[in-house]
Coordinates of C-alpha atoms and ligand atoms in Angstrom, one line a residue:
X8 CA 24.8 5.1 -0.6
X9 CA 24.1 2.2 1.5
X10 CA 20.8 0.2 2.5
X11 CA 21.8 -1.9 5.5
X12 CA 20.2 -4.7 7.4
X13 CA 21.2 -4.6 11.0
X14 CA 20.9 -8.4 12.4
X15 CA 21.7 -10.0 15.2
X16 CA 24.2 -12.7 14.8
X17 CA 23.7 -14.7 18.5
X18 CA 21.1 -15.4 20.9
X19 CA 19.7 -11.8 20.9
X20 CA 20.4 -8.4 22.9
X21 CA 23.9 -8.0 20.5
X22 CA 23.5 -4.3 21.1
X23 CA 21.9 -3.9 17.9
X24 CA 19.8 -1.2 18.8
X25 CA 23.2 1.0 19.5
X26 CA 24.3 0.2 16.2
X27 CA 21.2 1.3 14.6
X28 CA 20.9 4.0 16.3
X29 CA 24.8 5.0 15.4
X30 CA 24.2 4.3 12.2
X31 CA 21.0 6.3 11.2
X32 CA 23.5 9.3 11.3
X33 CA 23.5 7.8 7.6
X34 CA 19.9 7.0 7.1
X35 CA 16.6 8.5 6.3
X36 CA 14.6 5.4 7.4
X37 CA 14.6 2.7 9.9
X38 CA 12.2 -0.3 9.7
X39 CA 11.5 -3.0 11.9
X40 CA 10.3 -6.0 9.5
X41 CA 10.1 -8.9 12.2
X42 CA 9.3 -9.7 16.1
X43 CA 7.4 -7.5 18.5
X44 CA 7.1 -6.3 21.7
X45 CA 9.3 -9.7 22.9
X46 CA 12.3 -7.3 21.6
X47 CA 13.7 -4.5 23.9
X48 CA 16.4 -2.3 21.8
X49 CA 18.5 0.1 24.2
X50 CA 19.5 3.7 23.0
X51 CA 21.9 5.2 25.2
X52 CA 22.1 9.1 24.4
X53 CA 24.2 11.0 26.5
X54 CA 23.3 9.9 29.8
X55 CA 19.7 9.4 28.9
X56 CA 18.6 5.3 28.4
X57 CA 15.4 4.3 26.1
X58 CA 14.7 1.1 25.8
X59 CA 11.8 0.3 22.8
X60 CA 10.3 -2.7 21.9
X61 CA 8.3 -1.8 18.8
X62 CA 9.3 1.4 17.9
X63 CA 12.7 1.5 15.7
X64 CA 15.7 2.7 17.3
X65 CA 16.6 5.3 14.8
X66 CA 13.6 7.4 16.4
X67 CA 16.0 9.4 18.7
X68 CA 17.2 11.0 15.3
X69 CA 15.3 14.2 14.1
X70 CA 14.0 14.0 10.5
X71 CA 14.2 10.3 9.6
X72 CA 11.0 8.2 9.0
X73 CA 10.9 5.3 11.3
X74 CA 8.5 2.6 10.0
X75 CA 6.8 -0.6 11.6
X76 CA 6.8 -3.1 8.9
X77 CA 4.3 -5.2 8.0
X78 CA 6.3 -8.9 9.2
X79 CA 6.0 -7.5 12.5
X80 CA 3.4 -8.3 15.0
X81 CA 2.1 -5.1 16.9
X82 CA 0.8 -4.5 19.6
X83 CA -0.9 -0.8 19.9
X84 CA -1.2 -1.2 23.7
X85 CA 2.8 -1.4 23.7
X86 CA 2.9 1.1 20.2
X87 CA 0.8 4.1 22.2
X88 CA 2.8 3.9 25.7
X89 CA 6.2 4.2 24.1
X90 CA 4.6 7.0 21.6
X91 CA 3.8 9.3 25.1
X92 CA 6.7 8.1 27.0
X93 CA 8.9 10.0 24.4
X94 CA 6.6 12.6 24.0
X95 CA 6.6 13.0 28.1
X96 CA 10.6 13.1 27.7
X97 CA 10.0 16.1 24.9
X98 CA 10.4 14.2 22.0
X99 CA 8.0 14.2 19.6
X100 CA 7.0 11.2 17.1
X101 CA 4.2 12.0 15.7
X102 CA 5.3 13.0 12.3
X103 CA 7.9 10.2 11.9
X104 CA 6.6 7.1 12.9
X105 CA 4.4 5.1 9.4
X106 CA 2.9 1.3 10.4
X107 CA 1.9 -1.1 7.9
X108 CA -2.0 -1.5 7.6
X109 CA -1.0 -5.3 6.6
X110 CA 1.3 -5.8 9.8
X111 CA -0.6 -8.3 12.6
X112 CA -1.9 -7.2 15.8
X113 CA -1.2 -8.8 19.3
X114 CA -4.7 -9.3 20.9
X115 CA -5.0 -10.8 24.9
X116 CA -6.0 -14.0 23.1
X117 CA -2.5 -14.1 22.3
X118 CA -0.8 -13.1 25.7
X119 CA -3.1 -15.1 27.9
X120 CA -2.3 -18.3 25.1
X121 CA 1.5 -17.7 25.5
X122 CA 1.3 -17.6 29.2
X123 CA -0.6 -20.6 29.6
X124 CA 1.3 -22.7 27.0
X125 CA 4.1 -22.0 28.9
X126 CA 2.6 -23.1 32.0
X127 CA 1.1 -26.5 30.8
X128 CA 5.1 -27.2 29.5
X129 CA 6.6 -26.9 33.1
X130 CA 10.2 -28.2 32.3
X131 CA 10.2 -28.1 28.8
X132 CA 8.9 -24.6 28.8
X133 CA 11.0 -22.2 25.7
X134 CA 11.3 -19.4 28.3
X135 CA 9.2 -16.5 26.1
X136 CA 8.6 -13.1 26.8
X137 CA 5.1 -13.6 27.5
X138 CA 4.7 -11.0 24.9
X139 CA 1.8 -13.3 23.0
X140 CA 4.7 -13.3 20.2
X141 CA 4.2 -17.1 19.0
X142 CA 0.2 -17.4 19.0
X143 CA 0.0 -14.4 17.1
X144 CA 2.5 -15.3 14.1
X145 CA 0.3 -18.9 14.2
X146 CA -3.1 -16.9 13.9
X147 CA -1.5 -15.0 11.2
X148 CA -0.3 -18.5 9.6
X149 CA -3.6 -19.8 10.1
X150 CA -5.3 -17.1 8.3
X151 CA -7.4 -16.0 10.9
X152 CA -5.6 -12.8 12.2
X153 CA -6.3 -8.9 13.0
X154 CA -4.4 -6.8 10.9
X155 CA -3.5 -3.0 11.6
X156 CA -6.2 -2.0 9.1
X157 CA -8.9 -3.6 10.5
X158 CA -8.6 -1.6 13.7
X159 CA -9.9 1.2 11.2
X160 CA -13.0 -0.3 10.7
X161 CA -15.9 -2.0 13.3
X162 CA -17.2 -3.9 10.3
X163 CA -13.7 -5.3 9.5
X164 CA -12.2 -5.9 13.0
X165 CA -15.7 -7.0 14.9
X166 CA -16.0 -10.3 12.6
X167 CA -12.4 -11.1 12.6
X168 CA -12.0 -10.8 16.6
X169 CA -15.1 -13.1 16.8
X170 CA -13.6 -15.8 15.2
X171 CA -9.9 -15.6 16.9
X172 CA -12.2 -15.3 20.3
X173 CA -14.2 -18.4 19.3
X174 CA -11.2 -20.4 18.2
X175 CA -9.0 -19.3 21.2
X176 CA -11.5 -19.4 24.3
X177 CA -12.5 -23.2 23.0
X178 CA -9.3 -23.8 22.9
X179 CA -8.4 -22.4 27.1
X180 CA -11.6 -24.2 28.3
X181 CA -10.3 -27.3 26.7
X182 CA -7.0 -27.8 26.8
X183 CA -5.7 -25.4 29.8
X184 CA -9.2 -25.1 31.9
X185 CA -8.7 -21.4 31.7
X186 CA -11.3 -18.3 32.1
X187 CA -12.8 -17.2 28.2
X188 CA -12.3 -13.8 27.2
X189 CA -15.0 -11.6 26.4
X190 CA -14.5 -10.4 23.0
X191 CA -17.2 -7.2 23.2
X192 CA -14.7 -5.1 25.5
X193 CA -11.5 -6.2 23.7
X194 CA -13.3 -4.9 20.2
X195 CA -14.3 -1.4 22.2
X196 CA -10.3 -1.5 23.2
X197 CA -8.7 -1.8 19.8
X198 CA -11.4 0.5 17.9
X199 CA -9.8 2.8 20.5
X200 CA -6.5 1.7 19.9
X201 CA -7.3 2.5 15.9
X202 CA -8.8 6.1 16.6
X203 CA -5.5 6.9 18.1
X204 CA -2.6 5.0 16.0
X205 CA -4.8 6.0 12.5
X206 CA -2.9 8.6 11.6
X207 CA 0.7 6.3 11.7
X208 CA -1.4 3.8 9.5
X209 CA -0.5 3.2 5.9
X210 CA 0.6 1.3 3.0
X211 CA 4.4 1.6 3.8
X212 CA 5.0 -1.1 0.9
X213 CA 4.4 2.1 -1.4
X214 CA 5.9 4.5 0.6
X215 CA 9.0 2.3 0.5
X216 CA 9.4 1.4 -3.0
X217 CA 9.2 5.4 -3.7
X218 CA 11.5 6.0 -1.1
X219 CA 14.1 3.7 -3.1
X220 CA 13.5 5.8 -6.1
X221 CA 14.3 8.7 -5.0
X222 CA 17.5 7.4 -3.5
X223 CA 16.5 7.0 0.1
X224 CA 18.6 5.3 2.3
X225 CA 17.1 2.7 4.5
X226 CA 18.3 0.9 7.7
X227 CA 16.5 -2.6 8.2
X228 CA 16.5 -2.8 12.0
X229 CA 16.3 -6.8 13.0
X230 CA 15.3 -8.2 16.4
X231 CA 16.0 -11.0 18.2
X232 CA 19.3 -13.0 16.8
X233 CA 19.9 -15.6 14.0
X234 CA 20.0 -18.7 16.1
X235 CA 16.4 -17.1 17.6
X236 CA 15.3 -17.8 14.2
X237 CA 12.6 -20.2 13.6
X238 CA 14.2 -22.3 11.0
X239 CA 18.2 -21.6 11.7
X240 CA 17.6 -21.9 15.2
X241 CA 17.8 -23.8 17.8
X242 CA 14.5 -25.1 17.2
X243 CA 12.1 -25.5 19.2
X244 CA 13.8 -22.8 21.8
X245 CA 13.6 -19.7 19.5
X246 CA 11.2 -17.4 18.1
X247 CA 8.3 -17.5 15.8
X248 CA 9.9 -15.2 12.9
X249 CA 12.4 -15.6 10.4
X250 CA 15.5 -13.3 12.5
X251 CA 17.3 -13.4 9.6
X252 CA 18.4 -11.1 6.7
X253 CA 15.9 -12.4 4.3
X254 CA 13.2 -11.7 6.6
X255 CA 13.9 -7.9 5.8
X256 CA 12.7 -8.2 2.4
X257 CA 9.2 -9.9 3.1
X258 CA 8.8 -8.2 6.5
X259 CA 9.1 -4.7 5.1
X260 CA 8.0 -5.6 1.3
X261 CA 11.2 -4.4 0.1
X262 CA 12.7 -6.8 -2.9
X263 CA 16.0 -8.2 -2.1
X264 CA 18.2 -6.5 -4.4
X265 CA 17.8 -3.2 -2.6
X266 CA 19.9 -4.3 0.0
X267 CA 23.3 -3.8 -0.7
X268 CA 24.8 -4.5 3.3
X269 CA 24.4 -7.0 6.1
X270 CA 25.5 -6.1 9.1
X271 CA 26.0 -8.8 12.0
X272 CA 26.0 -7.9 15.5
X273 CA 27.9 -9.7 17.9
X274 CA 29.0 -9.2 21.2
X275 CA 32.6 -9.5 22.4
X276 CA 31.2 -12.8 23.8
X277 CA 27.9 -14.5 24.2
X278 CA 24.5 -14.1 26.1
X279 CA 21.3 -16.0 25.6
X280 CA 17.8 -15.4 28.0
X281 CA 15.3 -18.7 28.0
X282 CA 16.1 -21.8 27.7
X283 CA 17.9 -24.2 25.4
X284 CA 21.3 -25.3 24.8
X285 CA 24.2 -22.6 24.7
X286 CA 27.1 -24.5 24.3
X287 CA 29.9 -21.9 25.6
X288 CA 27.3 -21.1 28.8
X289 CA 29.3 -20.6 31.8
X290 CA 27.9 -21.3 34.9
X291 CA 30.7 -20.4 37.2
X292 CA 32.4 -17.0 38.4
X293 CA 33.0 -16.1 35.0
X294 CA 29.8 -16.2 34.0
X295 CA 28.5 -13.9 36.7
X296 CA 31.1 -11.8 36.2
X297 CA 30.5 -11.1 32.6
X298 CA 26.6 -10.7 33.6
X299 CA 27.9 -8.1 36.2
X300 CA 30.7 -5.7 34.4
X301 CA 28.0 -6.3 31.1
X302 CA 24.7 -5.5 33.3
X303 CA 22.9 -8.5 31.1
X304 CA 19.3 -8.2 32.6
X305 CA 16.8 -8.9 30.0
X306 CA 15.8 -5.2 27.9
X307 CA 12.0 -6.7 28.4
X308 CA 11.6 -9.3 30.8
X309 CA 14.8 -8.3 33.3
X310 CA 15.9 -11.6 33.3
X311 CA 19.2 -12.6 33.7
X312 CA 21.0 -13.5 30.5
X313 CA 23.1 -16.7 30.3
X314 CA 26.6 -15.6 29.6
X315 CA 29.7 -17.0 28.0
X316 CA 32.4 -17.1 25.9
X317 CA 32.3 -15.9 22.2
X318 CA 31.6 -18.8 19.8
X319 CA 33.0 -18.9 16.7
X320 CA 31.0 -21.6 15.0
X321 CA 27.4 -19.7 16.1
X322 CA 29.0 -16.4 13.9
X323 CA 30.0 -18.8 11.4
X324 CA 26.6 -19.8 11.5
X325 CA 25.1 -16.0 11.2
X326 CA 27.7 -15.7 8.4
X327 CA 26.0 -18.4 6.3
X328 CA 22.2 -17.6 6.5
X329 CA 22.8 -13.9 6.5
X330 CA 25.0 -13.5 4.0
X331 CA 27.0 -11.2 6.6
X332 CA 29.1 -8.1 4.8
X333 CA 30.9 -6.9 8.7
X334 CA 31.0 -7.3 11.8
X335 CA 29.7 -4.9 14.5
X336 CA 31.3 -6.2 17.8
X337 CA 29.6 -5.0 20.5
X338 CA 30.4 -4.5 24.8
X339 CA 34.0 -5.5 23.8
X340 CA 34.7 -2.9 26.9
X341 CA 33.1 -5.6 28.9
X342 CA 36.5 -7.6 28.6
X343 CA 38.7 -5.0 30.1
X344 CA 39.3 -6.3 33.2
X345 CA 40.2 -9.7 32.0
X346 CA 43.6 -11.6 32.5
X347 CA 42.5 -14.5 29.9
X348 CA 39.9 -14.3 27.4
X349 CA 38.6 -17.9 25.6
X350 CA 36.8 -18.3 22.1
X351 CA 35.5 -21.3 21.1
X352 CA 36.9 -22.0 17.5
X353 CA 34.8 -25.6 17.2
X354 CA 32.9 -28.2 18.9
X355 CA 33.3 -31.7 19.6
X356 CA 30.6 -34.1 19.1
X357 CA 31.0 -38.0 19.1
X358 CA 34.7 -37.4 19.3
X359 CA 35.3 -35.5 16.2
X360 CA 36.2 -32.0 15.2
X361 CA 32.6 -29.7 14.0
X362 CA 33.1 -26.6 12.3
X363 CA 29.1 -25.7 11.7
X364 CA 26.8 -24.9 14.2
X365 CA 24.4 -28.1 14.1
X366 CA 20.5 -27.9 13.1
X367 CA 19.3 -30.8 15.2
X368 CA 19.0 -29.7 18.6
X369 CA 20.4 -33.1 20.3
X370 CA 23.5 -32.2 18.6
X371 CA 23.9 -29.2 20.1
X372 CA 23.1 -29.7 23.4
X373 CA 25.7 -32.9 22.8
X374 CA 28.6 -30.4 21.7
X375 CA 31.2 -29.3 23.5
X376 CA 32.8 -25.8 22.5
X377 CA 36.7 -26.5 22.1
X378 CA 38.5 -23.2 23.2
X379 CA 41.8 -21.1 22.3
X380 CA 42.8 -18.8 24.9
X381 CA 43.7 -15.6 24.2
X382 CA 45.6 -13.0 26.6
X383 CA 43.4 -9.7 28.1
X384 CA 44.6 -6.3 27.3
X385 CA 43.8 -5.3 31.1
X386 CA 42.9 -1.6 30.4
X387 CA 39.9 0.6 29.6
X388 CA 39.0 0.4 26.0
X389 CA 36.1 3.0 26.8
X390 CA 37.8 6.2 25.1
X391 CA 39.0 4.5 22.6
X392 CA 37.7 6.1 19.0
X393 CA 39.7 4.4 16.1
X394 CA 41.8 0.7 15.8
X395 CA 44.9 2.4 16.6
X396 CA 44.2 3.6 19.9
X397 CA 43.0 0.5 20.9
X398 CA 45.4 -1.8 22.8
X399 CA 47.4 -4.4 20.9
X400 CA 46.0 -7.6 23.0
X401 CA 42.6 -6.3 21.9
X402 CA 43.2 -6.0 18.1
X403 CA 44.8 -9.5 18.4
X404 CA 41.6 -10.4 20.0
X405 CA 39.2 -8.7 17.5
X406 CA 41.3 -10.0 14.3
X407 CA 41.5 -13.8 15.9
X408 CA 37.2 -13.3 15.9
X409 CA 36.8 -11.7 12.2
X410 CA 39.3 -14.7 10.9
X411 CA 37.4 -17.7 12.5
X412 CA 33.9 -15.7 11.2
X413 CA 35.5 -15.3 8.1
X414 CA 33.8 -11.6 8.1
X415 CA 35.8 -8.1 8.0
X416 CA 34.6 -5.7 11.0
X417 CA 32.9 -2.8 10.2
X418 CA 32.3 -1.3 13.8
X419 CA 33.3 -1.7 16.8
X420 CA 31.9 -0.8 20.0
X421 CA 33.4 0.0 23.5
X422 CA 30.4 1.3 25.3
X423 CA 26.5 1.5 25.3
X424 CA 26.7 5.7 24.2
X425 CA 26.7 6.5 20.5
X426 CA 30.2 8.1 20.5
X427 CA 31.7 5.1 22.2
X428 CA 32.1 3.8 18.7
X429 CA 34.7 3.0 16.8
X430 CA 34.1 2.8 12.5
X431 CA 36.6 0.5 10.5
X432 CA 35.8 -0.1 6.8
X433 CA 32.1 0.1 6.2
X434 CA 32.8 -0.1 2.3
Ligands
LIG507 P1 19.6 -5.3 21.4 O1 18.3 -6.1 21.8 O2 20.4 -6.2 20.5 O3 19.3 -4.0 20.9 O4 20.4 -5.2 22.8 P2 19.9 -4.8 24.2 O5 19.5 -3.4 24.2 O6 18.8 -5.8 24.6 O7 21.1 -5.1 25.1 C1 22.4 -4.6 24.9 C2 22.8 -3.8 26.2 O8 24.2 -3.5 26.1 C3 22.1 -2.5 26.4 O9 22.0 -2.3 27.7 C4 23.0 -1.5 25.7 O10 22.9 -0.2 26.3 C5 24.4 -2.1 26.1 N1 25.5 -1.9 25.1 C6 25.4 -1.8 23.8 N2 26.7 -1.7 23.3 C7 27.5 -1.7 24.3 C8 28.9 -1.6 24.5 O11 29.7 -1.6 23.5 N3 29.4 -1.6 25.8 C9 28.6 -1.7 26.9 N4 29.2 -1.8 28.1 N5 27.3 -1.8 26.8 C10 26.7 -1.8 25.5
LIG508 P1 16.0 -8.5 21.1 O1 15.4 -7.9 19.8 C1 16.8 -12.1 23.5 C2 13.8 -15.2 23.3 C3 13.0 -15.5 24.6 C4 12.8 -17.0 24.4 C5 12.6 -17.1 22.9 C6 11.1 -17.1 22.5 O2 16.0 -7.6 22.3 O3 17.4 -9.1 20.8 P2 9.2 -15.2 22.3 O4 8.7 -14.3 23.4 O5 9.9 -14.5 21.2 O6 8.3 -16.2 21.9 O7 10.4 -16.0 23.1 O8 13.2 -16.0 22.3 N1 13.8 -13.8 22.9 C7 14.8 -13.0 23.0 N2 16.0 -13.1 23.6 N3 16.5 -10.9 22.9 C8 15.3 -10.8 22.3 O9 15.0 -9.7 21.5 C9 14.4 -11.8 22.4 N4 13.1 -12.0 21.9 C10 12.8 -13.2 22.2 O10 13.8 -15.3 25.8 O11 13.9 -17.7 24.7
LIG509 MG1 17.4 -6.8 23.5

């Protein structure tokens, strides 16, 4: 019996969703404890593709409770569309899905603020989702955010809206010249929003802690990717939550102890959408060939994703602040076709050897990755189902990246489908 965290060990869009979803075949209940709507998860069942930004991806599973924690920020406009665009593909949610009364909500304060923010940067813009991510988590900080509880209640919500409109529309006129938002139709909206999402509404602290004592196993579904993270990252170009596997405890209000694996996801190379550094980015043919065989268009945005090699030292990295128990290498059938496959092992900054992915940003964008080259196995991998079948360049290739992470790999996966998996030692 196993509680897992599921994190993603790069820049985002590991394929972590496709691990989830394989690996609530084991579960009872997924929760999302960080991020919102900025992360789009894709669950590829049969031939069918969902793509969900708030809900968990074990949802796809009958009879497992998926749960929006409470470090998430939610936003019910996103929450309700993907709620009826399952139930319009016949699948119903409406006895599985639990979110935290304590878990922020995403108002247009926060959208309109993250748009225009990025505006006013121009060239130094992070490259968000627009998804209102960052102002919310800093209305939350600042102790004047909505939570999922007060969309319950007019006397609750109406005073708390007020004072985010006040403090937000002084700050458009001001600082971007921008149009104020009337709060009276946004409070008539989310009351709305409440009527319909109230029976998903609880205390899932409580409904957690009980599911631990009677021997429930739980999935802790991350989003975004450890160097995402707002402290491990590379700052400022990241997110606004904690992406790591600590985050799982205080995002779902589950004590640490409880979690007995971390799971890092990591493709078979890298990917990275917005800006800031990305040492192995390859801006050349290879680049947009990896893009192309791996179809890396942005899950929320459709942006194209940056693409390079795999690098050792951001794993490394994953390794350290998440305390990683496997691997789960993902899209390694994205390699087939190549004759040569590099891995950066370490950078070199100022002329010497680095082993650890830096903290200050200069440093990073300063590095340069050094690279081993490894031979291509120049086959399909897609039908492959356990280590054995697998070709001999592409063990090599997989060993060589669980040495220099210093990590054993649990999973391995050779498609986006939940049978194009292959399990190793999850023990
Ligand atoms: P997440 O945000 O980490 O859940 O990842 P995304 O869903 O944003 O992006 C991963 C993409 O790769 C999705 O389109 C998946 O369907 C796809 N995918 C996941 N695993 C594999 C794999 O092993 N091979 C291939 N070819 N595609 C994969
Ligand atoms: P999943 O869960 C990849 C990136 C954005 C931007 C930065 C800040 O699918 O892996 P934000 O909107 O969060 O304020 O944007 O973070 N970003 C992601 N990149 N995958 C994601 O989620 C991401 N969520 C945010 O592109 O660079
Ligand atoms: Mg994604």
């Amino acid at each position: 019996m196993s509680n897992r965290v599921v994190i993603g060990s790069q820049w985002g869009d590991e394929g972590k969703a496709k691990i989830v979803d394989f690996l609530t075949l084991e579960a009872d209940i997924i929760v999302r404890f960080q991020g919102g709507a900025n992360a789009g998860h894709t669950v590829k069942v049969d031939d069918k593709e969902f793509i969900f930004h708030l809900i968990p991806s074990g949802v796809m599973h009958p009879n497992k409770v998926c749960i929006i924690g409470n470090g998430v920020v939610f936003d019910p406009k996103q929450a309700i569309t993907e709620i009826e665009d399952l139930g319009a593909k016949g699948i119903d949610v409406s006895n599985c899905i639990l979110i935290a009364e304590n878990a922020h909500v995403v108002l247009p304060w926060h959208i309109a603020c993250d748009k225009l923010k990025e505006e006013r940067a121009g060239k130094d813009a992070i490259g968000t989702t627009g998804r209102g991510i960052g102002p919310c988590y800093s209305d939350k900080v600042n102790r004047h955010g909505v939570r999922v509880g007060d969309l319950l209640d007019e006397g609750e919500l109406r005073p708390r809206i007020e004072a985010i409109a006040s403090f937000r529309n002084d700050e458009f006129k001001k600082m971007y010249g921008a149009a104020a938002i009337d709060p009276e139709p946004v409070i008539k909206e989310y009351l709305e929003y409440g009527k319909q999402l109230k029976p998903y509404i609880c205390d899932t602290v409580f409904f957690l802690y009980e599911s631990l004592k009677a021997n429930k196993r739980i999935i802790f579904e991350g989003a975004q990717g450890t160097i995402l993270d707002v402290d491990h990252g590379t700052y400022p170009f990241v997110t606004s939550s904690n992406t790591v596997a600590g985050s799982a405890s205080c995002g779902s209000g589950v004590g640490p102890a409880a979690i007995d694996q971390v799971i890092g996801v990591v493709k078979a190379y890298t990917t990275r959408v917005g800006n800031g550094p990305f040492p192995t980015e390859l801006t050349n043919e290879i680049g947009d060939q990896l893009r192309h065989i791996g179809g890396e268009y942005g899950a929320t945005t459709g942006r194209p994703r940056r693409c390079g090699w795999f690098d050792a030292p951001v794993a490394r990295k994953a390794a350290a602040v998440n305390g990683l128990t496997h691997l789960a290498i993902t899209k390694l059938d994205v390699l087939d076709t190549f004759k040569e496959i590099k891995v950066c092992t370490s950078y070199k900054y100022n002329g010497a050897e680095m082993l650890n992915f830096p903290n200050r940003l200069a440093v990073v964008s300063a590095c340069e990755p050094v690279y081993e080259t490894l031979p291509g196995w120049e086959c399909s991998t897609e039908k492959c189902r356990t280590w054995e079948e697998l070709p001999l360049n592409a063990q090599k290739y997989l060993t060589r990246l669980s040495e220099l992470v210093g990590v054993k790999i649990g999973m391995i996966s050779v498609g986006a489908k939940r049978d194009e998996s292959i399990m190793m030692d999850m023990s």
